[in-house]
Tab-separated table of C-alpha atoms and ligand atoms in Angstrom:
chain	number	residue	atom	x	y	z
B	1241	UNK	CA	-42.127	0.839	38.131
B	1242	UNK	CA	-41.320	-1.269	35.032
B	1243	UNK	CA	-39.131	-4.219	35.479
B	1244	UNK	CA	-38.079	-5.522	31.869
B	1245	UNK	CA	-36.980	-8.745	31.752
B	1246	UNK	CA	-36.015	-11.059	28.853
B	1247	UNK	CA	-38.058	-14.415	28.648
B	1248	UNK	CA	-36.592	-17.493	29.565
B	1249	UNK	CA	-36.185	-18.870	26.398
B	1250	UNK	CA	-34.472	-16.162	24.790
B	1251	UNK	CA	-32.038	-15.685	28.135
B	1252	UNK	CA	-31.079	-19.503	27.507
B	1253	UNK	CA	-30.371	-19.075	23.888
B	1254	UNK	CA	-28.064	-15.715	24.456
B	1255	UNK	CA	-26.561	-18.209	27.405
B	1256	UNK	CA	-25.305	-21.237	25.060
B	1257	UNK	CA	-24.523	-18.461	22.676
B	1258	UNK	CA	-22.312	-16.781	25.195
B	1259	UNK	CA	-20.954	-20.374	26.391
B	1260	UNK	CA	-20.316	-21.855	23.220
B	1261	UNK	CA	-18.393	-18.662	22.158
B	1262	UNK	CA	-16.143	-18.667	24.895
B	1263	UNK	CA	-15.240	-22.731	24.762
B	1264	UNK	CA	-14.350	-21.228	21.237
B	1265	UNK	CA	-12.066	-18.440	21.867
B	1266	UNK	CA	-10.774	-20.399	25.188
B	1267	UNK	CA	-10.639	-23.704	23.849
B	1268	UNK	CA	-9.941	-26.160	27.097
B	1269	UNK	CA	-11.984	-23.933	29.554
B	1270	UNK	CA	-13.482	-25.711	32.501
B	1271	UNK	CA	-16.995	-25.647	33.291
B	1272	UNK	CA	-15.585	-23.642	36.352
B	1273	UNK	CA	-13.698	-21.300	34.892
B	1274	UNK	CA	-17.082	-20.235	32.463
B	1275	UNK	CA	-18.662	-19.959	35.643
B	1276	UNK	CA	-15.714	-17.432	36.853
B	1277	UNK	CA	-16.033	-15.833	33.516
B	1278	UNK	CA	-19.986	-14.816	33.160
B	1279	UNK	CA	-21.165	-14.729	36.471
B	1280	UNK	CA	-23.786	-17.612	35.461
B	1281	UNK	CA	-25.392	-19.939	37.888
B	1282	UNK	CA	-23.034	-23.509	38.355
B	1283	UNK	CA	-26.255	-25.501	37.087
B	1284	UNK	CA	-26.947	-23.492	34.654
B	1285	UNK	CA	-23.340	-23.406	33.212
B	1286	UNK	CA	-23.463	-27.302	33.508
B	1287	UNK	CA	-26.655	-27.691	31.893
B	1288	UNK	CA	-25.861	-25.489	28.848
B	1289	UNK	CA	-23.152	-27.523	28.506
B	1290	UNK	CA	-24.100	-30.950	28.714
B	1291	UNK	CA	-26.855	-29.455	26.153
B	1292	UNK	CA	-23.744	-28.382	23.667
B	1293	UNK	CA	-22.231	-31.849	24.064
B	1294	UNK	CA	-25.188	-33.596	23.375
B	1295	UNK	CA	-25.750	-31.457	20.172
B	1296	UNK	CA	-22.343	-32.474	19.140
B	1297	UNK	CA	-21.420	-28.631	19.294
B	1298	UNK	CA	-18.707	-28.946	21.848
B	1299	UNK	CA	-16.559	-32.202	22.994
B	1300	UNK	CA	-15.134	-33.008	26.201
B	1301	UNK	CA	-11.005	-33.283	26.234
B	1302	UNK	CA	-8.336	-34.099	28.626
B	1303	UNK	CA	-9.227	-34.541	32.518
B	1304	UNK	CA	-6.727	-33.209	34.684
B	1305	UNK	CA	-6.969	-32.519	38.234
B	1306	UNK	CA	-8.179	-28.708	39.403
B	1307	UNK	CA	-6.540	-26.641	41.882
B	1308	UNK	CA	-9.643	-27.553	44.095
B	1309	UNK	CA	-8.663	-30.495	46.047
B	1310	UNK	CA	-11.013	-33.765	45.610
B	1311	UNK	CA	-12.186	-31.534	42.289
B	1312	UNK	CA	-11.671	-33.178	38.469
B	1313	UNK	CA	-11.376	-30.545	35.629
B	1314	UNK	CA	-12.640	-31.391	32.310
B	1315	UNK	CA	-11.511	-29.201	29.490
B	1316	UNK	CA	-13.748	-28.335	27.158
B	1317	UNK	CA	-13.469	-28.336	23.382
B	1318	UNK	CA	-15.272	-26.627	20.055
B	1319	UNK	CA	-16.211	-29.793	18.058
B	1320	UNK	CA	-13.937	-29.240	14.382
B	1321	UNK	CA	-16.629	-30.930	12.427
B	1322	UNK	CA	-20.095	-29.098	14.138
B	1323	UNK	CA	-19.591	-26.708	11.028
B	1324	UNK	CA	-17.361	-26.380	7.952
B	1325	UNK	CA	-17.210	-22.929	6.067
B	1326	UNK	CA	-15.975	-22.411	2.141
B	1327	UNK	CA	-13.801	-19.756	2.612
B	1328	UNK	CA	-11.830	-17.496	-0.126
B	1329	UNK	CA	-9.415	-14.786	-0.111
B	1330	UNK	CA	-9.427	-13.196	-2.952
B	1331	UNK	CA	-6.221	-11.505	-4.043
B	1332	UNK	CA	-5.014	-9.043	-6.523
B	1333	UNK	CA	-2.323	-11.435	-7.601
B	1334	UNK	CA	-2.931	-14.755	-6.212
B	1335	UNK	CA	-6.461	-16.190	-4.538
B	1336	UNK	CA	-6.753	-18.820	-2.068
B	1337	UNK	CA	-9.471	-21.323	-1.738
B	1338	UNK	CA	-10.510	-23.040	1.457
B	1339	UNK	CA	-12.301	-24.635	4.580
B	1340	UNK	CA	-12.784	-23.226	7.564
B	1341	UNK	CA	-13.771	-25.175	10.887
B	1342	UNK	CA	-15.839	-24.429	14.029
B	1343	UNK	CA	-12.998	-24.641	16.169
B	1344	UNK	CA	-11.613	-21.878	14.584
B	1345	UNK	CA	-9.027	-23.982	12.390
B	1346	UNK	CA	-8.563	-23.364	8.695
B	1347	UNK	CA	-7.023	-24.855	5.712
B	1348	UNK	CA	-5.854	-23.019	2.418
B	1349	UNK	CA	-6.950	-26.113	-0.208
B	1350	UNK	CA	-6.449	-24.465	-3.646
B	1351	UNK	CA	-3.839	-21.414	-4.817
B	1352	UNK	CA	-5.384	-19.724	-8.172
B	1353	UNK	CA	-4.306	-17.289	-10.189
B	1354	UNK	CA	-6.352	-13.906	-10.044
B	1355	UNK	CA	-7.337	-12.879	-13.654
B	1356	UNK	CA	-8.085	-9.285	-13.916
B	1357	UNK	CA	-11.145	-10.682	-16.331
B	1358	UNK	CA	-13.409	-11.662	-14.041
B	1359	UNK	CA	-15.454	-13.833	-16.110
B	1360	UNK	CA	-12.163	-15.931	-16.752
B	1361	UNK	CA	-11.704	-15.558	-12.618
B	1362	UNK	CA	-15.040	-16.594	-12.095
B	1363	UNK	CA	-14.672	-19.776	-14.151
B	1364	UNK	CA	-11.422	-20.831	-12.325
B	1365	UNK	CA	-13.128	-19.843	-8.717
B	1366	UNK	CA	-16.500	-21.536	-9.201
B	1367	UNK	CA	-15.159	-24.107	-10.150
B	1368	UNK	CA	-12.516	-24.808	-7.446
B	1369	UNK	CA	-15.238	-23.743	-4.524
B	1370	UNK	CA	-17.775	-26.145	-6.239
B	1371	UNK	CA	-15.358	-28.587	-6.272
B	1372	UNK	CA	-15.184	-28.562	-1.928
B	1373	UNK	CA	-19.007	-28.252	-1.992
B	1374	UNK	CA	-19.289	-31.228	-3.759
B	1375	UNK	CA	-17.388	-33.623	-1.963
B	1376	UNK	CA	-18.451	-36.271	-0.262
B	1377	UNK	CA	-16.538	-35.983	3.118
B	1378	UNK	CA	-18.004	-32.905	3.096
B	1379	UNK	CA	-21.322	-33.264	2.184
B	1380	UNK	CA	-24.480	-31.423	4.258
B	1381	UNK	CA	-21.287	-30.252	6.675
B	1382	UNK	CA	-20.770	-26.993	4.792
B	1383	UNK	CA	-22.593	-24.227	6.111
B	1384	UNK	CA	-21.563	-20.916	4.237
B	1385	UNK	CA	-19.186	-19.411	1.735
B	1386	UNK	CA	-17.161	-16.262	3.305
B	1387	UNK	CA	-15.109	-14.633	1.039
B	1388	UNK	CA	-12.912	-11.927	1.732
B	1389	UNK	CA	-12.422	-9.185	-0.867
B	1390	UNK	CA	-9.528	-6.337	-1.871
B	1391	UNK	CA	-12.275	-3.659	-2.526
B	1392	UNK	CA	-15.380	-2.345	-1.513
B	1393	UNK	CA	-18.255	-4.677	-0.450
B	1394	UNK	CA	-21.900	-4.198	0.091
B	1395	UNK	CA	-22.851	-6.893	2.290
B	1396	UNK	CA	-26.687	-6.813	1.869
B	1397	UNK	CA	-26.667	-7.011	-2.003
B	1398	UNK	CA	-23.500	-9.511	-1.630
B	1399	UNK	CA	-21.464	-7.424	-3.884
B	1400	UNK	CA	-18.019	-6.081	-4.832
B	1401	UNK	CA	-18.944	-2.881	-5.216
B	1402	UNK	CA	-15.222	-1.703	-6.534
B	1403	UNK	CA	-12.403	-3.978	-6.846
B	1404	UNK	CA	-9.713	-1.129	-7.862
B	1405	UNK	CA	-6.970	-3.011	-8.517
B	1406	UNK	CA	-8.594	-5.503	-10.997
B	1407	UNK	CA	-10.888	-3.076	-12.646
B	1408	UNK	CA	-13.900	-4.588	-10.959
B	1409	UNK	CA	-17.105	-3.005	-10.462
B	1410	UNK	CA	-20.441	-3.901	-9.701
B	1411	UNK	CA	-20.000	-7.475	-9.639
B	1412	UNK	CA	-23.086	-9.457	-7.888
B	1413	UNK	CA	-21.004	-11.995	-6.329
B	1414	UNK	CA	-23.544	-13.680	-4.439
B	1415	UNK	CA	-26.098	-13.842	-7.414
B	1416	UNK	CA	-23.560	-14.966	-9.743
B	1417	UNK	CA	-23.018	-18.265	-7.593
B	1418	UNK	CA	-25.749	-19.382	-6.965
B	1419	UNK	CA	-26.729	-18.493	-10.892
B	1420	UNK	CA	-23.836	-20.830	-12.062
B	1421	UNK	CA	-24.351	-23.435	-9.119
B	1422	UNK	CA	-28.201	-24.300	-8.334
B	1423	UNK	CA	-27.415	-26.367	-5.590
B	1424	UNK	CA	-25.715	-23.991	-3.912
B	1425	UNK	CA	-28.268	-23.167	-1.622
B	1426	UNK	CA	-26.497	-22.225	1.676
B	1427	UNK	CA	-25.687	-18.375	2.835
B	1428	UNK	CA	-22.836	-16.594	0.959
B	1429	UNK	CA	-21.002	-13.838	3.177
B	1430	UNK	CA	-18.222	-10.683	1.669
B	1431	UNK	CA	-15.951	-8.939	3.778
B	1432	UNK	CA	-13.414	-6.339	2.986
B	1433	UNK	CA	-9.816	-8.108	3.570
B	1434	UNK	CA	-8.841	-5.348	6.094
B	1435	UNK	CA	-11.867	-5.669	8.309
B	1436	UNK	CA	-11.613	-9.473	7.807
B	1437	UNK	CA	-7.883	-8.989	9.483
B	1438	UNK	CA	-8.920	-6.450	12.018
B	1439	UNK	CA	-11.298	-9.480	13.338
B	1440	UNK	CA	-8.901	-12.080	13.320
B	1441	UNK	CA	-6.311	-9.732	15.204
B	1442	UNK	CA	-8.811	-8.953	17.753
B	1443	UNK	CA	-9.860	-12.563	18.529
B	1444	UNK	CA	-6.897	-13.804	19.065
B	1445	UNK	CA	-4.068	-11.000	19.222
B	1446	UNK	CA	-3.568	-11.425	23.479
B	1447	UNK	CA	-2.404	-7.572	22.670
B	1448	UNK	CA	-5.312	-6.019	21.691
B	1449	UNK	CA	-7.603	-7.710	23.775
B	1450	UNK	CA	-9.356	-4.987	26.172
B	1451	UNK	CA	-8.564	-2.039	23.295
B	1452	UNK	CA	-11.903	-0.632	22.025
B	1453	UNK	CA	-10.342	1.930	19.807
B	1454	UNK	CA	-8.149	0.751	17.278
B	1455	UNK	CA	-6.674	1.069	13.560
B	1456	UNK	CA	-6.078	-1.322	11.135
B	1457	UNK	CA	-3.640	-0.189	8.363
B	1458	UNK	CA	-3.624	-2.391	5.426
B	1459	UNK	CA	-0.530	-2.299	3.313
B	1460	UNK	CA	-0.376	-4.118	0.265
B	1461	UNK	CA	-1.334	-3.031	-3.528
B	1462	UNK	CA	-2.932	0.022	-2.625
B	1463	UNK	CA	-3.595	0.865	0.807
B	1464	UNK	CA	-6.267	-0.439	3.164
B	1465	UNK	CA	-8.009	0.129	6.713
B	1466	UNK	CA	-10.468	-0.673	9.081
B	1467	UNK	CA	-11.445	1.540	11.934
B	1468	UNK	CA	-12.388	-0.110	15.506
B	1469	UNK	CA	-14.222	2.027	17.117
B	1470	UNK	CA	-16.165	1.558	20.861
B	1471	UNK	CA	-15.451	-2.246	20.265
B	1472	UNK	CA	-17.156	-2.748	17.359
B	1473	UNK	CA	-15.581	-2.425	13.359
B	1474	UNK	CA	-17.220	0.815	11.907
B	1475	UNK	CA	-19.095	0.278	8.490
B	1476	UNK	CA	-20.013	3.400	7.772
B	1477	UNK	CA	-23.025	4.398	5.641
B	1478	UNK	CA	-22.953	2.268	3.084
B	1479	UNK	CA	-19.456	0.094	4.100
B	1480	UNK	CA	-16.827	2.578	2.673
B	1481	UNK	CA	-15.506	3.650	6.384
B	1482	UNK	CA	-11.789	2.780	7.179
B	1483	UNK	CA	-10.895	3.487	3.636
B	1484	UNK	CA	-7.790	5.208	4.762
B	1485	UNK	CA	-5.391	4.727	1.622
B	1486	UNK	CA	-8.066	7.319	-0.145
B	1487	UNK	CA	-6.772	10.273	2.244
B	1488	UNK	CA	-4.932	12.757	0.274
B	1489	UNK	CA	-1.340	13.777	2.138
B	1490	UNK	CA	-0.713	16.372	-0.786
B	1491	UNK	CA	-3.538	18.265	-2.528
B	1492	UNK	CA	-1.801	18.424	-5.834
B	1493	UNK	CA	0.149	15.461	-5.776
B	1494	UNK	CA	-0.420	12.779	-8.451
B	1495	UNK	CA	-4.035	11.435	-9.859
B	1496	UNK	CA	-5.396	8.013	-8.099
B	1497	UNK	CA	-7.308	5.576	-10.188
B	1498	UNK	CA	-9.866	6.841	-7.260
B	1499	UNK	CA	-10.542	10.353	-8.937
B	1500	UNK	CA	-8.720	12.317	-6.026
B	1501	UNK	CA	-4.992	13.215	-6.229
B	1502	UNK	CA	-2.301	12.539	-3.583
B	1503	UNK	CA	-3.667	9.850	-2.135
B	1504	UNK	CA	-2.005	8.285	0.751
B	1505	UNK	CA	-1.803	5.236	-1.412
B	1506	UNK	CA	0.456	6.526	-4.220
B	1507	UNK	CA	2.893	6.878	-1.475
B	1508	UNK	CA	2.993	3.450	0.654
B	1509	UNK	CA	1.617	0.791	-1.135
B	1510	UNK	CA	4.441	-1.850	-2.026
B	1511	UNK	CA	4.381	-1.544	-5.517
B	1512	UNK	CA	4.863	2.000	-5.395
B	1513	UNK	CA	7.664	1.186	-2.981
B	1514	UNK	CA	9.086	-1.626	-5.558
B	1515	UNK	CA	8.614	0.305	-8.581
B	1516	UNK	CA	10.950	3.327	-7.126
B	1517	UNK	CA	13.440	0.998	-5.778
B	1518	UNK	CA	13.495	-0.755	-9.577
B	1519	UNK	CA	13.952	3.044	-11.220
B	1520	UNK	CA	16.657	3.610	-9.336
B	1521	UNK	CA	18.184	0.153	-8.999
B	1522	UNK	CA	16.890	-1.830	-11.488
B	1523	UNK	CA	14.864	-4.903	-11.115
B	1524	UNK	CA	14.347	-6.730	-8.211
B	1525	UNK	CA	13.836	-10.914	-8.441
B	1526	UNK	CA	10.168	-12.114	-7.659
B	1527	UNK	CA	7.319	-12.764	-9.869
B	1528	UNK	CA	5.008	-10.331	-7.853
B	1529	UNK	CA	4.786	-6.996	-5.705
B	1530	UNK	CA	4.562	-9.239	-2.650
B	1531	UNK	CA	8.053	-11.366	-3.585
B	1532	UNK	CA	9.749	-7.951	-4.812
B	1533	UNK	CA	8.246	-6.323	-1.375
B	1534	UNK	CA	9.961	-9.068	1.150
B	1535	UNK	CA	13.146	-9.119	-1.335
B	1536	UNK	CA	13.821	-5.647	-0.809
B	1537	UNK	CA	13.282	-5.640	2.910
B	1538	UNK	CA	15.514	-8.608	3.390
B	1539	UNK	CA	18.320	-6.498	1.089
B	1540	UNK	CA	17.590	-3.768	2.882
B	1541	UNK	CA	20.196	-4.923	5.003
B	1542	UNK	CA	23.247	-4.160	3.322
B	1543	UNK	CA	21.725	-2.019	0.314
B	1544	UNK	CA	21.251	1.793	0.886
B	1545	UNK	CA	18.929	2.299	-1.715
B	1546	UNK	CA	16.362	-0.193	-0.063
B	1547	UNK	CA	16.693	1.598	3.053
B	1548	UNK	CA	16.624	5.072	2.146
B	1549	UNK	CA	13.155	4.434	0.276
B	1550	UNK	CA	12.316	2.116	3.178
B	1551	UNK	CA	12.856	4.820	5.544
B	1552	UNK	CA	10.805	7.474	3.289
B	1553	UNK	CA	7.839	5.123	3.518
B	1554	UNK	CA	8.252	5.206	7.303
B	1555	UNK	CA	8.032	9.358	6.690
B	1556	UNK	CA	4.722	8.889	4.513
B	1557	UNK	CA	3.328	6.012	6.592
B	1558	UNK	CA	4.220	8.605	9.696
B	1559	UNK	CA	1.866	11.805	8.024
B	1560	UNK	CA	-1.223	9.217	7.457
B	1561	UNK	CA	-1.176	7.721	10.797
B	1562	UNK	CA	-0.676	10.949	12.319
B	1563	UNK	CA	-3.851	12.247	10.716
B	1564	UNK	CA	-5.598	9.427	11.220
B	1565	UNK	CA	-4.752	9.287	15.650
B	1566	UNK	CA	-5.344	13.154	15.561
B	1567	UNK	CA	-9.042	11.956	14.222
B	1568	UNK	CA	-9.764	8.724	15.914
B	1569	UNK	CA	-7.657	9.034	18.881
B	1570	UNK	CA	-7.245	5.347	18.960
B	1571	UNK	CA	-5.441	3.015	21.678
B	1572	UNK	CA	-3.729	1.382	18.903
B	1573	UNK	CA	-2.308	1.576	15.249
B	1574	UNK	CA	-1.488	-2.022	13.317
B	1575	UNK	CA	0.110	-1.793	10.352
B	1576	UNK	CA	-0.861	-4.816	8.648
B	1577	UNK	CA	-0.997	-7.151	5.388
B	1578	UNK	CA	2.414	-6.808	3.638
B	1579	UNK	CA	3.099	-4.090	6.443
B	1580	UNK	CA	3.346	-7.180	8.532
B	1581	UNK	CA	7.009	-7.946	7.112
B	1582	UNK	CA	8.192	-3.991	7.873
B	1583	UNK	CA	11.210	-5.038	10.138
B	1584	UNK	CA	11.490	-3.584	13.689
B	1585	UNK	CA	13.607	-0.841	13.211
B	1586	UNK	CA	11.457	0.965	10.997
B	1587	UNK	CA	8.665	0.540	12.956
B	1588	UNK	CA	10.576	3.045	15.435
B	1589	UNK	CA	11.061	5.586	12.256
B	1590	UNK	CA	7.330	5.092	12.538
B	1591	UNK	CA	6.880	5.945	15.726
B	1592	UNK	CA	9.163	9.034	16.055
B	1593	UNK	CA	7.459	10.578	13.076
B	1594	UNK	CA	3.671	9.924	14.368
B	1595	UNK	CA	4.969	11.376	17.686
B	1596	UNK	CA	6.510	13.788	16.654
B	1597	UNK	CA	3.281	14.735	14.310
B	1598	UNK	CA	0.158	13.915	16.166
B	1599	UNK	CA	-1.133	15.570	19.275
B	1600	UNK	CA	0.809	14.795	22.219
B	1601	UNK	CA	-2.095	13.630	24.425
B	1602	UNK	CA	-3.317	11.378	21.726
B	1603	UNK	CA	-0.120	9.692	21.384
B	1604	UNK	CA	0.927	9.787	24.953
B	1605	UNK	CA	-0.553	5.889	25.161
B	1606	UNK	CA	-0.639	5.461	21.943
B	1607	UNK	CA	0.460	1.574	20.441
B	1608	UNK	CA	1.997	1.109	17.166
B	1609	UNK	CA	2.312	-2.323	16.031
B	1610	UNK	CA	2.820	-5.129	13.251
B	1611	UNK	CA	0.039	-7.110	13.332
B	1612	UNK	CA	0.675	-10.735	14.653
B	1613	UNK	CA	-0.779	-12.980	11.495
B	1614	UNK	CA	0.129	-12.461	7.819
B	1615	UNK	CA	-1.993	-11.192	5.150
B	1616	UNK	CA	-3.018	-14.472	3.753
B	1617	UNK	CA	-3.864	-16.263	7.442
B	1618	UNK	CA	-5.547	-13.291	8.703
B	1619	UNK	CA	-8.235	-12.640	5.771
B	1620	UNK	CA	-9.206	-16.715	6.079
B	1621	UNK	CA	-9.169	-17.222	9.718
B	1622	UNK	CA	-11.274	-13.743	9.771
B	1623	UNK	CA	-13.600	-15.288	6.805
B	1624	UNK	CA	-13.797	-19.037	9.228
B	1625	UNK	CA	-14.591	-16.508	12.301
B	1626	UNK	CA	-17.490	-14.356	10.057
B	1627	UNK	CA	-18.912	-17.901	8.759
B	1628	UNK	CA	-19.019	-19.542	11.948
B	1629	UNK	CA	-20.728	-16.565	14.001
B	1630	UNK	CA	-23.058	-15.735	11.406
B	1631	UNK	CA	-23.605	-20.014	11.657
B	1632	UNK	CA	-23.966	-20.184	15.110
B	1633	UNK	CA	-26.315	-16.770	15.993
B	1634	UNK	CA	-29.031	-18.872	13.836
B	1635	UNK	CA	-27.979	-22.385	14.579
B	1636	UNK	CA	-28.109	-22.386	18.615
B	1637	UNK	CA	-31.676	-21.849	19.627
L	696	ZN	ZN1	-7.369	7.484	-4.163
């Protein structure tokens, strides 16, 4: 008989690995309570960590006293400055330019206008991002640049592969910067924003956490998704998977800037939404889609109009989702990025249509949701989670 094992060195590495990822995602766990959690030996646990703390990766906090009499407990901590992350979300109105932190803390630093021309973006961008690199505080902390991206991404060329809402195409991201900046000469990461919020949600949405088979709806310009399937986010052949606002509800129903017609898109994205409120209506105050989105919800109060069109985006929200559980049979639906300000009571419009729609036994457990982060906190602190655990898989050895 065969017995495989794993060597002893690699068993230690996916150890600290494991450790250091849960003082992460539990930060203020006990050496004890790791123990409870993987099963690992008490010396073991103790030497990883004094290990971690030594390498400056983790920090001990408070002492308190543990429910075992005579027993101290010593929280532990993910050290903030271990590893520092550029992070971006890119936006089709607005992008936001950032650091991200080991301990899982971010900070939105810069707020630039998205030009549609993406050699006047770039300018604006590189510059801001080189800006961070440069700095002294910050200097030899920075590990990565994640950006997070309203398109489709090939993360092996480090491309935007389409950007539909800014005409972008075929833009070598990662080969531009480090074209433009020689001494950029750390690792460059792009994510699609929904996938980006998908991973923030299920890190630290308390919700979600023992679902395996989930869906992410992104609402916002255009529509969105990210599929989580058997615990992991499905990429798909070549990254286009969770695509959703591409389905077509109506065969014939009116051309997408995506080739097909009838997308699900044309139906729910916000400025759809806006722009039929405003034909009816007339204009709504705000300087973007996102301002005219949240004014119209908060009118939506009092004025009929808001909530009639409100409640026939519930209807077309309803005949996607329902497809889309009927497919994936998922544990969960999130509607998020500007879906995230959808008030509760149309949520339940939502819910009576899917069920109503969908197979019974695929809705029978079936949890609709907001998700818990907006669209702008979700994308970074899913860019500071993808820096930091594409960081750490090469930095702990
Ligand atoms: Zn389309």
């Amino acid at each position: 008989m065969e017995i495989k094992t794993m060597n002893s060195e690699s068993m230690g590495r996916s150890n600290r690995l494991t450790i250091l990822n849960l003082i992460r995602k539990y930060p203020g766990i006990s050496r004890r309570e790791i123990v409870d959690m993987t099963g690992l030996n008490p010396s073991t646990v103790t030497n990883i960590v004094f290990d971690l703390i030594e390498r400056k990766f983790v920090q001990e906090g408070e002492k308190g006293f543990s429910d075992k009499p005579g027993k101290r407990r010593v929280s532990l901590l993910p050290s903030k400055e271990a590893a520092t992350a550029i992070i971006a979300k890119i936006g089709i109105e607005n992008t936001q330019i950032g650091l991200g932190y080991l301990d899982n803390f971010f900070e939105s630093v810069y707020e630039i206008k998205t030009s549609s021309n993406f050699d006047e973006f770039f300018d604006d961008f590189g510059e801001k991002m080189h800006t961070l690199y440069k700095k002294e505080s910050l200097r030899s902390k920075i590990m990565s640049l994640a950006i997070s991206v309203p398109g489709i991404v090939n993360r092996n060329t480090i491309s935007m592969e389409i950007v539909p809402h800014l005409g972008w195409s075929k833009i070598e991201m990662g080969k531009r910067i480090k074209e433009r900046f020689r001494d950029i000469d750390i690792p460059i990461y792009l994510e699609n924003e929904a996938k980006l919020s998908l991973m923030a949600e299920m890190y630290f949405n308390e919700e979600i956490d023992d679902f395996k088979d989930g869906i992410y709806v992104y609402v916002s310009q255009g529509v969105g998704g990210a599929l989580l399937i058997n615990g992991q986010i499905f990429l798909g052949a070549s990254f286009t998977a969770g695509e959703v606002g591409h389905m077509s509800i109506y065969a014939d129903g009116p051309k997408c800037h995506c080739g097909n017609s009838g997308c699900w898109e044309e139906y729910i994205s916000i400025d759809t939404i806006v722009k039929k409120y405003e034909e009816i209506n007339g204009k709504i105050e705000g300087t973007n889609f996102k301002e005219k989105f949240e004014k119209m919800i908060s009118k939506s109060e009092k004025d009929k109009v808001a909530q009639d069109i409100l409640n026939e985006m519930m209807h077309y929200l309803g005949v996607g989702v329902a497809n889309l559980v009927n497919i994936i049979n998922p544990q969960f639906v999130m509607i998020g990025g500007m879906g995230e300000k959808i008030p509760n009571a149309y949520i339940q419009t939502l819910k009576a249509e899917v069920k109503e729609r969908a197979l019974e036994s695929a809705t029978k457990d079936l949890l609709i949701m907001t998700s818990s982060m907006d669209m702008i906190q979700s994308a970074l602190e899913g860019c500071t989670l993808m820096a930091m655990d594409e960081f750490l898989k090469e930095a702990i050895s």
